[in-house]
PDB file of C-alpha atoms in Angstrom:
ATOM      1  CA  MET J   1     -15.541 -14.259 -15.172  1.00 89.00           C
ATOM      2  CA  LEU J   2     -11.856 -14.828 -15.843  1.00 96.00           C
ATOM      3  CA  LYS J   3     -11.099 -18.391 -16.941  1.00 97.00           C
ATOM      4  CA  VAL J   4      -7.821 -19.792 -15.595  1.00 98.00           C
ATOM      5  CA  ALA J   5      -6.035 -23.015 -16.554  1.00 97.00           C
ATOM      6  CA  ILE J   6      -3.317 -24.572 -14.409  1.00 97.00           C
ATOM      7  CA  VAL J   7      -0.972 -27.073 -16.055  1.00 96.00           C
ATOM      8  CA  SER J   8       1.403 -29.405 -14.212  1.00 93.00           C
ATOM      9  CA  ASP J   9       3.593 -32.403 -14.987  1.00 88.00           C
ATOM     10  CA  GLY J  10       4.238 -33.272 -11.353  1.00 83.00           C
ATOM     11  CA  PRO J  11       3.340 -32.473  -7.750  1.00 82.00           C
ATOM     12  CA  TYR J  12       2.880 -28.706  -8.070  1.00 86.00           C
ATOM     13  CA  GLY J  13      -0.213 -26.685  -8.884  1.00 89.00           C
ATOM     14  CA  GLU J  14      -2.984 -28.437  -6.978  1.00 90.00           C
ATOM     15  CA  ARG J  15      -2.796 -26.039  -4.036  1.00 90.00           C
ATOM     16  CA  ALA J  16      -2.925 -23.066  -6.402  1.00 92.00           C
ATOM     17  CA  TYR J  17      -5.913 -24.655  -8.115  1.00 94.00           C
ATOM     18  CA  GLU J  18      -7.761 -24.971  -4.793  1.00 93.00           C
ATOM     19  CA  THR J  19      -7.031 -21.342  -3.923  1.00 94.00           C
ATOM     20  CA  ILE J  20      -7.651 -19.695  -7.299  1.00 96.00           C
ATOM     21  CA  SER J  21     -10.847 -21.642  -7.995  1.00 96.00           C
ATOM     22  CA  GLN J  22     -12.443 -19.805  -5.064  1.00 95.00           C
ATOM     23  CA  GLU J  23     -12.343 -16.591  -7.123  1.00 96.00           C
ATOM     24  CA  PHE J  24     -12.166 -17.562 -10.806  1.00 97.00           C
ATOM     25  CA  GLU J  25     -13.387 -20.350 -13.066  1.00 97.00           C
ATOM     26  CA  THR J  26     -10.365 -22.642 -12.921  1.00 97.00           C
ATOM     27  CA  SER J  27      -9.394 -25.988 -14.466  1.00 97.00           C
ATOM     28  CA  PHE J  28      -6.446 -28.245 -13.698  1.00 96.00           C
ATOM     29  CA  PHE J  29      -4.533 -30.121 -16.415  1.00 95.00           C
ATOM     30  CA  GLN J  30      -2.092 -32.891 -15.548  1.00 93.00           C
ATOM     31  CA  VAL J  31       0.303 -33.660 -18.407  1.00 90.00           C
ATOM     32  CA  GLU J  32       2.916 -36.375 -18.724  1.00 85.00           C
ATOM     33  CA  ALA J  33       6.533 -35.259 -18.703  1.00 78.00           C
ATOM     34  CA  PRO J  34       9.018 -36.775 -21.199  1.00 76.00           C
ATOM     35  CA  ALA J  35      11.175 -39.548 -19.805  1.00 70.00           C
ATOM     36  CA  GLY J  36      14.475 -37.727 -20.390  1.00 58.00           C
ATOM     37  CA  MET J  37      15.592 -34.207 -19.513  1.00 59.00           C
ATOM     38  CA  PHE J  38      16.347 -33.323 -23.142  1.00 58.00           C
ATOM     39  CA  VAL J  39      14.012 -34.281 -25.961  1.00 62.00           C
ATOM     40  CA  ASP J  40      14.754 -33.879 -29.684  1.00 62.00           C
ATOM     41  CA  ASP J  41      11.210 -34.275 -30.968  1.00 67.00           C
ATOM     42  CA  LEU J  42       8.616 -33.332 -28.381  1.00 76.00           C
ATOM     43  CA  GLU J  43       4.898 -33.390 -29.090  1.00 77.00           C
ATOM     44  CA  LEU J  44       2.183 -32.123 -26.776  1.00 81.00           C
ATOM     45  CA  GLU J  45      -0.755 -34.316 -25.914  1.00 81.00           C
ATOM     46  CA  PRO J  46      -3.353 -34.294 -28.717  1.00 86.00           C
ATOM     47  CA  GLY J  47      -5.976 -31.635 -28.171  1.00 91.00           C
ATOM     48  CA  LEU J  48      -4.158 -29.923 -25.305  1.00 92.00           C
ATOM     49  CA  VAL J  49      -3.514 -26.670 -27.184  1.00 93.00           C
ATOM     50  CA  ASP J  50      -7.149 -26.486 -28.305  1.00 94.00           C
ATOM     51  CA  ARG J  51      -8.394 -27.039 -24.765  1.00 95.00           C
ATOM     52  CA  LEU J  52      -6.059 -24.444 -23.263  1.00 96.00           C
ATOM     53  CA  SER J  53      -6.903 -21.873 -25.942  1.00 95.00           C
ATOM     54  CA  LYS J  54     -10.369 -21.554 -24.395  1.00 95.00           C
ATOM     55  CA  PHE J  55      -8.882 -19.961 -21.273  1.00 97.00           C
ATOM     56  CA  ASP J  56      -7.964 -16.344 -20.637  1.00 97.00           C
ATOM     57  CA  LEU J  57      -4.917 -17.043 -18.496  1.00 98.00           C
ATOM     58  CA  VAL J  58      -2.692 -20.119 -18.185  1.00 98.00           C
ATOM     59  CA  ILE J  59      -0.404 -20.875 -15.259  1.00 97.00           C
ATOM     60  CA  THR J  60       2.185 -23.576 -15.853  1.00 96.00           C
ATOM     61  CA  TYR J  61       3.925 -25.457 -13.074  1.00 94.00           C
ATOM     62  CA  VAL J  62       5.537 -27.810 -15.580  1.00 92.00           C
ATOM     63  CA  LEU J  63       9.053 -28.661 -14.425  1.00 89.00           C
ATOM     64  CA  HIS J  64      10.416 -30.181 -17.647  1.00 88.00           C
ATOM     65  CA  PRO J  65      12.050 -27.256 -19.531  1.00 89.00           C
ATOM     66  CA  ASP J  66      11.449 -28.579 -23.063  1.00 88.00           C
ATOM     67  CA  LEU J  67       7.820 -29.283 -22.273  1.00 91.00           C
ATOM     68  CA  THR J  68       7.427 -25.821 -20.743  1.00 92.00           C
ATOM     69  CA  GLN J  69       8.938 -24.127 -23.781  1.00 92.00           C
ATOM     70  CA  GLU J  70       6.867 -26.112 -26.261  1.00 91.00           C
ATOM     71  CA  LEU J  71       3.689 -25.458 -24.324  1.00 94.00           C
ATOM     72  CA  VAL J  72       4.287 -21.719 -23.965  1.00 95.00           C
ATOM     73  CA  GLU J  73       5.289 -21.249 -27.607  1.00 94.00           C
ATOM     74  CA  GLN J  74       2.213 -23.051 -28.884  1.00 94.00           C
ATOM     75  CA  ILE J  75      -0.403 -21.343 -26.730  1.00 95.00           C
ATOM     76  CA  HIS J  76       0.890 -17.808 -26.165  1.00 95.00           C
ATOM     77  CA  GLN J  77      -0.945 -16.435 -29.194  1.00 94.00           C
ATOM     78  CA  GLN J  78      -4.146 -18.202 -28.193  1.00 94.00           C
ATOM     79  CA  VAL J  79      -4.536 -16.857 -24.652  1.00 97.00           C
ATOM     80  CA  GLY J  80      -4.427 -13.489 -22.943  1.00 96.00           C
ATOM     81  CA  TRP J  81      -1.503 -14.188 -20.616  1.00 98.00           C
ATOM     82  CA  ILE J  82       0.768 -16.977 -19.371  1.00 97.00           C
ATOM     83  CA  ILE J  83       2.424 -17.203 -15.956  1.00 97.00           C
ATOM     84  CA  VAL J  84       5.364 -19.607 -15.755  1.00 95.00           C
ATOM     85  CA  GLY J  85       5.498 -20.656 -12.120  1.00 92.00           C
ATOM     86  CA  ALA J  86       8.403 -23.096 -12.529  1.00 89.00           C
ATOM     87  CA  TRP J  87      11.560 -22.259 -14.487  1.00 88.00           C
ATOM     88  CA  ARG J  88      15.316 -22.520 -14.230  1.00 84.00           C
ATOM     89  CA  GLY J  89      17.980 -20.130 -15.464  1.00 86.00           C
ATOM     90  CA  GLU J  90      17.820 -16.483 -16.492  1.00 89.00           C
ATOM     91  CA  GLY J  91      18.451 -17.407 -20.125  1.00 90.00           C
ATOM     92  CA  PHE J  92      15.421 -19.688 -20.153  1.00 89.00           C
ATOM     93  CA  LYS J  93      13.355 -16.969 -18.498  1.00 91.00           C
ATOM     94  CA  ARG J  94      14.336 -14.430 -21.164  1.00 93.00           C
ATOM     95  CA  GLN J  95      13.520 -16.922 -23.893  1.00 92.00           C
ATOM     96  CA  LEU J  96      10.002 -17.328 -22.533  1.00 94.00           C
ATOM     97  CA  THR J  97       9.228 -13.716 -21.637  1.00 94.00           C
ATOM     98  CA  ARG J  98      10.391 -12.357 -25.009  1.00 95.00           C
ATOM     99  CA  LEU J  99       7.111 -13.718 -26.396  1.00 93.00           C
ATOM    100  CA  GLY J 100       5.426 -10.698 -24.853  1.00 91.00           C
ATOM    101  CA  ASN J 101       2.477 -12.034 -22.880  1.00 95.00           C
ATOM    102  CA  VAL J 102       4.500 -14.297 -20.602  1.00 96.00           C
ATOM    103  CA  THR J 103       5.590 -13.649 -17.006  1.00 96.00           C
ATOM    104  CA  ALA J 104       8.133 -15.816 -15.173  1.00 94.00           C
ATOM    105  CA  PRO J 105       8.146 -14.407 -11.631  1.00 92.00           C
ATOM    106  CA  GLU J 106      10.854 -14.987  -9.064  1.00 87.00           C
ATOM    107  CA  ASN J 107       8.077 -15.951  -6.701  1.00 88.00           C
ATOM    108  CA  MET J 108       4.367 -16.489  -7.343  1.00 90.00           C
ATOM    109  CA  CYS J 109       3.478 -14.250  -4.396  1.00 89.00           C
ATOM    110  CA  ASP J 110       5.314 -11.322  -6.005  1.00 89.00           C
ATOM    111  CA  LEU J 111       2.902 -10.674  -8.880  1.00 94.00           C
ATOM    112  CA  GLU J 112       1.731  -7.084  -9.443  1.00 93.00           C
ATOM    113  CA  GLU J 113      -0.297  -5.359 -12.157  1.00 94.00           C
ATOM    114  CA  ASN J 114       1.439  -4.745 -15.495  1.00 93.00           C
ATOM    115  CA  GLY J 115      -1.274  -2.997 -17.528  1.00 94.00           C
ATOM    116  CA  ASN J 116      -2.580  -6.058 -19.374  1.00 96.00           C
ATOM    117  CA  PRO J 117      -6.319  -6.407 -18.583  1.00 97.00           C
ATOM    118  CA  VAL J 118      -6.281 -10.208 -18.314  1.00 97.00           C
ATOM    119  CA  PHE J 119      -3.186 -10.321 -16.139  1.00 97.00           C
ATOM    120  CA  ASP J 120      -4.355  -7.402 -14.004  1.00 97.00           C
ATOM    121  CA  GLU J 121      -7.750  -8.995 -13.373  1.00 97.00           C
ATOM    122  CA  PHE J 122      -5.990 -12.071 -12.038  1.00 97.00           C
ATOM    123  CA  VAL J 123      -3.495 -10.052  -9.990  1.00 97.00           C
ATOM    124  CA  SER J 124      -6.314  -8.013  -8.473  1.00 96.00           C
ATOM    125  CA  ARG J 125      -7.007 -11.123  -6.369  1.00 97.00           C
ATOM    126  CA  PHE J 126      -3.761 -13.135  -6.416  1.00 97.00           C
ATOM    127  CA  GLY J 127      -0.110 -12.173  -6.183  1.00 95.00           C
ATOM    128  CA  ARG J 128       1.744  -9.864  -3.796  1.00 95.00           C
ATOM    129  CA  PRO J 129      -0.088 -10.198  -0.458  1.00 96.00           C
ATOM    130  CA  GLU J 130      -2.352  -7.365   0.658  1.00 96.00           C
ATOM    131  CA  VAL J 131      -4.479  -7.398   3.809  1.00 96.00           C
ATOM    132  CA  LYS J 132      -6.732  -5.121   5.861  1.00 95.00           C
ATOM    133  CA  ILE J 133      -6.494  -5.486   9.627  1.00 94.00           C
ATOM    134  CA  ASN J 134      -9.386  -4.771  11.988  1.00 94.00           C
ATOM    135  CA  CYS J 135      -8.490  -4.300  15.638  1.00 91.00           C
ATOM    136  CA  GLN J 136     -10.067  -3.675  19.007  1.00 90.00           C
ATOM    137  CA  GLY J 137      -7.468  -1.799  20.951  1.00 86.00           C
ATOM    138  CA  ASN J 138      -4.176  -3.585  20.343  1.00 90.00           C
ATOM    139  CA  LYS J 139      -5.799  -6.914  19.512  1.00 92.00           C
ATOM    140  CA  VAL J 140      -6.452  -8.225  15.990  1.00 93.00           C
ATOM    141  CA  VAL J 141     -10.099  -9.264  15.653  1.00 93.00           C
ATOM    142  CA  ASP J 142     -10.289  -9.823  11.901  1.00 94.00           C
ATOM    143  CA  ILE J 143      -8.118  -9.736   8.791  1.00 95.00           C
ATOM    144  CA  GLU J 144      -9.582  -9.141   5.359  1.00 95.00           C
ATOM    145  CA  ILE J 145      -7.528 -10.564   2.501  1.00 96.00           C
ATOM    146  CA  LYS J 146      -7.446  -8.048  -0.336  1.00 96.00           C
ATOM    147  CA  ARG J 147      -4.943 -10.067  -2.389  1.00 96.00           C
ATOM    148  CA  CYS J 148      -3.805 -13.597  -1.588  1.00 96.00           C
ATOM    149  CA  SER J 149      -0.731 -15.521  -2.594  1.00 94.00           C
ATOM    150  CA  PRO J 150      -1.780 -18.112  -5.222  1.00 94.00           C
ATOM    151  CA  CYS J 151      -0.748 -20.971  -2.930  1.00 90.00           C
ATOM    152  CA  GLY J 152      -3.052 -19.801  -0.142  1.00 91.00           C
ATOM    153  CA  ALA J 153      -0.291 -18.875   2.313  1.00 91.00           C
ATOM    154  CA  THR J 154      -1.816 -15.436   2.959  1.00 94.00           C
ATOM    155  CA  ALA J 155      -5.089 -16.970   4.123  1.00 93.00           C
ATOM    156  CA  PHE J 156      -3.159 -19.325   6.403  1.00 92.00           C
ATOM    157  CA  VAL J 157      -1.159 -16.491   7.954  1.00 93.00           C
ATOM    158  CA  ALA J 158      -4.223 -14.264   8.343  1.00 94.00           C
ATOM    159  CA  GLN J 159      -6.088 -16.970  10.220  1.00 93.00           C
ATOM    160  CA  GLU J 160      -3.108 -17.543  12.516  1.00 92.00           C
ATOM    161  CA  MET J 161      -2.777 -13.819  13.305  1.00 93.00           C
ATOM    162  CA  LYS J 162      -6.376 -13.356  14.485  1.00 93.00           C
ATOM    163  CA  GLY J 163      -6.495 -12.715  18.198  1.00 91.00           C
ATOM    164  CA  LYS J 164      -2.844 -11.653  18.325  1.00 91.00           C
ATOM    165  CA  SER J 165      -1.461  -8.376  19.598  1.00 92.00           C
ATOM    166  CA  ILE J 166      -0.453  -5.837  16.954  1.00 91.00           C
ATOM    167  CA  GLU J 167       2.941  -5.563  18.656  1.00 91.00           C
ATOM    168  CA  ASN J 168       5.497  -7.122  16.296  1.00 91.00           C
ATOM    169  CA  LEU J 169       2.614  -8.472  14.215  1.00 93.00           C
ATOM    170  CA  PRO J 170       4.418  -8.101  10.838  1.00 93.00           C
ATOM    171  CA  ILE J 171       7.399 -10.075  12.136  1.00 93.00           C
ATOM    172  CA  HIS J 172       5.136 -12.824  13.455  1.00 92.00           C
ATOM    173  CA  ALA J 173       3.279 -12.924  10.123  1.00 92.00           C
ATOM    174  CA  GLY J 174       6.532 -13.380   8.214  1.00 91.00           C
ATOM    175  CA  LEU J 175       7.746 -16.080  10.572  1.00 89.00           C
ATOM    176  CA  LYS J 176       4.443 -17.941  10.287  1.00 87.00           C
ATOM    177  CA  ILE J 177       5.247 -18.644   6.619  1.00 84.00           C
ATOM    178  CA  GLN J 178       7.868 -21.056   7.934  1.00 77.00           C
ATOM    179  CA  HIS J 179       5.008 -23.191   9.275  1.00 74.00           C
ATOM    180  CA  TYR J 180       3.151 -23.215   5.963  1.00 72.00           C
ATOM    181  CA  PRO J 181       4.289 -25.899   3.494  1.00 62.00           C
ATOM    182  CA  CYS J 182       5.490 -23.272   1.010  1.00 60.00           C
ATOM    183  CA  ARG J 183       6.896 -24.899  -2.104  1.00 55.00           C
ATOM    184  CA  ALA J 184       8.591 -21.814  -3.528  1.00 54.00           C
ATOM    185  CA  PRO J 185      12.172 -23.067  -2.978  1.00 47.00           C
ATOM    186  CA  LYS J 186      11.433 -26.244  -4.932  1.00 48.00           C
ATOM    187  CA  MET J 187      10.072 -24.406  -7.955  1.00 48.00           C
ATOM    188  CA  ARG J 188      13.474 -23.010  -8.894  1.00 49.00           C
ATOM    189  CA  LEU J 189      15.942 -25.863  -9.279  1.00 48.00           C
ATOM    190  CA  PHE J 190      19.728 -25.561  -9.544  1.00 42.00           C
ATOM    191  CA  THR J 191      19.884 -21.926  -8.431  1.00 46.00           C
ATOM    192  CA  ASP J 192      21.819 -20.046  -5.747  1.00 42.00           C
ATOM    193  CA  ASP J 193      19.398 -17.129  -5.744  1.00 45.00           C
ATOM    194  CA  GLU J 194      17.854 -15.690  -2.589  1.00 49.00           C
ATOM    195  CA  CYS J 195      15.792 -18.262  -0.720  1.00 58.00           C
ATOM    196  CA  LYS J 196      12.306 -18.077  -2.195  1.00 71.00           C
ATOM    197  CA  LYS J 197      10.702 -19.033   1.084  1.00 75.00           C
ATOM    198  CA  GLU J 198      12.480 -16.124   2.752  1.00 82.00           C
ATOM    199  CA  MET J 199      11.193 -13.878  -0.021  1.00 86.00           C
ATOM    200  CA  ALA J 200       7.640 -15.086   0.624  1.00 87.00           C
ATOM    201  CA  ALA J 201       8.085 -14.415   4.344  1.00 89.00           C
ATOM    202  CA  ASN J 202       9.307 -10.866   3.692  1.00 91.00           C
ATOM    203  CA  LEU J 203       6.427 -10.149   1.315  1.00 92.00           C
ATOM    204  CA  HIS J 204       3.912 -11.159   3.978  1.00 93.00           C
ATOM    205  CA  LYS J 205       5.764  -9.158   6.622  1.00 94.00           C
ATOM    206  CA  ASP J 206       5.579  -6.107   4.329  1.00 95.00           C
ATOM    207  CA  ALA J 207       1.856  -6.638   3.729  1.00 95.00           C
ATOM    208  CA  PHE J 208       1.099  -6.581   7.458  1.00 95.00           C
ATOM    209  CA  GLU J 209       3.330  -3.545   7.992  1.00 94.00           C
ATOM    210  CA  LYS J 210       1.457  -1.607   5.299  1.00 94.00           C
ATOM    211  CA  ALA J 211      -1.908  -2.659   6.709  1.00 93.00           C
ATOM    212  CA  LEU J 212      -1.006  -1.417  10.183  1.00 92.00           C
ATOM    213  CA  LYS J 213       0.278   1.901   8.822  1.00 87.00           C
ATOM    214  CA  LYS J 214      -3.041   2.467   7.046  1.00 82.00           C
ATOM    215  CA  LYS J 215      -4.784   2.138  10.387  1.00 68.00           C
ATOM    216  CA  GLU J 216      -2.687   4.898  11.972  1.00 62.00           C
TER     217      GLU J 216
END
């Protein structure tokens, strides 16, 4: 079974841990962020690299940029793949992803296969939402989650859509994301990019549209 590590220096990552641990062997690591935003001589916690090297895939929700960079640079050759869930600035993103086995997605619910076996095994269950809808007439009786957003939003939306009419169902699914405590907008600080919560809503709307078309 795929072994996944989630690393955080703050409030993010626990929901992903709860969701991902339902499918894969998952561990959560809380690290201490440096006191200042910029650090000249940063050292990771003793033994952290060795512990993380035992995992196939590492997801970091670390917000401190220097800590993120140091962590990624030290472990990227020890693990199969790294997903950087929190980052700021296109230059910083390029600096991380140039290492080869690092992904810094615009949104964690927009992950799709890239050909790497470790990454693809993870994305087979988590990433861009994918559902199968079972109906009786025009009424939704069950929704099977083929691929869930790492934060669990897809499961929340699917549960809320059971019993609903299929009329305008994709729109209702997208709007329901507004009622889920999605943290996507807070993961990208100091950016004027498209609202990440709106992106998550559109991805779920698309997933329900595709599922209904497959039924036709």
